[in-house]
């Protein structure tokens, strides 16, 4: 009679083969998933920038002071931010009702600026790529900066009505 010995566990070769298969699968599957996470962070940062554009537009069109001269002409003073600044600077130009984030989903600072016509918000990408998503881009420090901006708004009235109102009141507004 022959006695069979029962197998007590896995051999070293079987364990090495199983670990090799797991390593190959992880090498094949992880990079695309990391790319998707980065794309999601970029999309979230762009969405966040678009919402900050609306708040920036409020600060851009907010009248700081109004004065009337001797002939009855109104003149308004508006805030300005001609250089890239953090959202903390934008916060100072708004009421306390607004709580703006300092960083975006990519972990970089949210930068804003505005002039008499538009607001701009920058999203700094962690890599260099021209013309990302059809947005305006510039290269800063070897990386890509996406620049989102508001469009000049059309008035509710035809332009000649707006101009007539301005002439009547002798005022210049944004």
Coordinates of C-alpha atoms in Angstrom, one line a residue:
X1 CA 0.0 0.0 0.0
X2 CA 1.3 3.4 -0.9
X3 CA 0.5 6.3 1.3
X4 CA -0.1 9.7 -0.2
X5 CA 1.1 12.8 1.4
X6 CA -1.4 15.6 1.6
X7 CA -0.3 19.0 0.3
X8 CA -0.1 21.5 3.2
X9 CA 0.1 24.8 1.2
X10 CA 1.4 26.6 -1.9
X11 CA 4.8 26.1 -3.3
X12 CA 7.2 29.0 -3.6
X13 CA 6.9 28.9 -7.4
X14 CA 3.1 29.2 -7.3
X15 CA 3.3 32.3 -5.0
X16 CA 5.9 33.9 -7.3
X17 CA 3.7 33.3 -10.3
X18 CA 0.6 34.8 -8.6
X19 CA 2.6 37.9 -7.5
X20 CA 3.9 38.3 -11.0
X21 CA 0.4 38.2 -12.5
X22 CA -0.8 40.8 -9.9
X23 CA 2.2 43.1 -10.6
X24 CA 1.5 42.9 -14.4
X25 CA -2.2 43.7 -13.9
X26 CA -1.4 46.7 -11.6
X27 CA 1.2 48.1 -14.1
X28 CA -1.4 47.8 -16.9
X29 CA -4.4 49.3 -15.0
X30 CA -3.0 51.9 -12.6
X31 CA -1.6 54.6 -15.1
X32 CA -5.0 55.1 -16.9
X33 CA -6.8 55.4 -13.5
X34 CA -4.3 58.0 -12.4
X35 CA -4.8 59.9 -15.6
X36 CA -8.6 59.9 -15.0
X37 CA -8.1 61.2 -11.5
X38 CA -6.0 64.1 -12.8
X39 CA -8.6 64.8 -15.5
X40 CA -11.3 64.9 -12.9
X41 CA -9.3 67.3 -10.8
X42 CA -8.8 69.6 -13.8
X43 CA -12.5 69.5 -14.6
X44 CA -13.4 70.3 -11.0
X45 CA -10.9 73.2 -11.0
X46 CA -12.3 74.6 -14.2
X47 CA -15.8 74.4 -12.7
X48 CA -14.6 76.1 -9.6
X49 CA -13.0 78.9 -11.7
X50 CA -16.2 79.4 -13.6
X51 CA -18.1 80.0 -10.3
X52 CA -15.4 82.4 -9.1
X53 CA -15.8 84.3 -12.4
X54 CA -19.3 85.2 -11.4
X55 CA -18.2 86.5 -8.0
X56 CA -15.3 88.4 -9.6
X57 CA -17.8 90.1 -12.0
X58 CA -19.7 91.3 -8.9
X59 CA -16.5 92.9 -7.5
X60 CA -15.6 94.3 -10.9
X61 CA -18.9 96.2 -11.3
X62 CA -19.3 97.2 -7.7
X63 CA -19.3 101.0 -7.3
X64 CA -16.9 102.0 -4.6
X65 CA -17.7 105.7 -4.5
X66 CA -20.0 108.1 -6.4
X67 CA -19.6 111.8 -6.6
X68 CA -21.5 114.5 -8.3
X69 CA -19.8 117.6 -9.6
X70 CA -21.2 121.2 -9.8
X71 CA -22.8 120.6 -13.2
X72 CA -24.6 117.4 -12.0
X73 CA -22.4 114.9 -13.6
X74 CA -22.0 111.6 -11.8
X75 CA -18.6 109.9 -11.6
X76 CA -18.1 106.4 -10.1
X77 CA -15.0 104.8 -8.8
X78 CA -14.6 101.0 -9.3
X79 CA -12.2 98.5 -7.9
X80 CA -9.4 97.2 -10.1
X81 CA -7.0 94.2 -10.0
X82 CA -4.7 94.5 -13.1
X83 CA -2.3 91.8 -11.9
X84 CA -2.8 88.2 -10.9
X85 CA -3.8 88.1 -7.2
X86 CA -5.1 85.4 -4.9
X87 CA -8.8 85.1 -4.0
X88 CA -8.0 86.7 -0.6
X89 CA -7.4 90.0 -2.5
X90 CA -10.7 89.5 -4.3
X91 CA -12.4 88.8 -1.0
X92 CA -11.4 92.2 0.3
X93 CA -13.3 93.9 -2.6
X94 CA -16.5 92.1 -1.7
X95 CA -18.9 92.0 1.2
X96 CA -18.4 89.4 4.0
X97 CA -21.1 87.3 2.4
X98 CA -18.6 85.6 0.1
X99 CA -16.2 82.8 1.3
X100 CA -13.8 82.1 -1.6
X101 CA -11.5 79.1 -1.6
X102 CA -7.8 79.8 -1.8
X103 CA -6.7 76.5 -3.6
X104 CA -8.3 74.5 -6.4
X105 CA -8.7 70.7 -6.7
X106 CA -5.2 70.5 -8.2
X107 CA -3.7 72.0 -5.0
X108 CA -2.6 75.2 -6.7
X109 CA -3.5 78.8 -5.7
X110 CA -6.6 80.3 -7.5
X111 CA -5.5 83.5 -9.2
X112 CA -7.8 86.2 -10.4
X113 CA -7.6 89.6 -12.1
X114 CA -10.0 92.0 -13.7
X115 CA -10.1 95.1 -15.8
X116 CA -12.9 97.4 -16.9
X117 CA -14.3 94.9 -19.4
X118 CA -13.7 91.4 -18.0
X119 CA -12.7 89.1 -15.1
X120 CA -10.1 86.4 -15.5
X121 CA -9.4 83.3 -13.4
X122 CA -6.3 81.1 -13.8
X123 CA -6.1 77.4 -13.4
X124 CA -2.5 76.1 -13.2
X125 CA -2.1 72.6 -14.7
X126 CA 0.6 70.2 -13.3
X127 CA 2.0 69.7 -16.9
X128 CA 2.8 71.6 -20.1
X129 CA 0.3 71.4 -22.9
X130 CA -0.8 74.0 -25.5
X131 CA -4.5 74.7 -26.2
X132 CA -6.0 72.5 -23.5
X133 CA -9.7 72.0 -24.1
X134 CA -9.9 75.0 -26.5
X135 CA -9.2 77.4 -23.6
X136 CA -6.7 80.3 -23.7
X137 CA -3.4 79.1 -22.3
X138 CA -0.1 80.6 -21.3
X139 CA 3.1 79.0 -20.1
X140 CA 4.3 79.9 -16.6
X141 CA 7.2 78.2 -14.9
X142 CA 7.3 75.4 -17.5
X143 CA 3.6 74.5 -16.9
X144 CA 0.4 75.4 -18.5
X145 CA -2.0 78.1 -17.1
X146 CA -5.6 78.0 -18.3
X147 CA -7.2 81.4 -18.4
X148 CA -11.0 81.5 -18.1
X149 CA -12.7 84.9 -18.6
X150 CA -16.2 86.4 -18.6
X151 CA -17.7 87.6 -21.8
X152 CA -18.6 91.3 -22.1
X153 CA -22.3 91.4 -21.2
X154 CA -24.9 92.7 -23.6
X155 CA -27.2 95.2 -22.0
X156 CA -30.9 94.4 -21.5
X157 CA -31.7 97.4 -23.8
X158 CA -30.3 98.1 -27.2
X159 CA -27.0 99.9 -27.1
X160 CA -28.4 103.2 -28.2
X161 CA -30.8 103.3 -25.2
X162 CA -27.9 102.6 -22.8
X163 CA -25.9 105.4 -24.5
X164 CA -28.8 107.8 -24.2
X165 CA -29.2 107.1 -20.5
X166 CA -25.5 107.7 -20.0
X167 CA -25.6 110.9 -21.9
X168 CA -28.7 112.1 -19.9
X169 CA -26.9 111.5 -16.7
X170 CA -23.4 112.4 -17.9
X171 CA -22.0 109.2 -16.4
X172 CA -19.6 106.5 -17.4
X173 CA -20.2 103.1 -16.0
X174 CA -18.9 99.7 -16.5

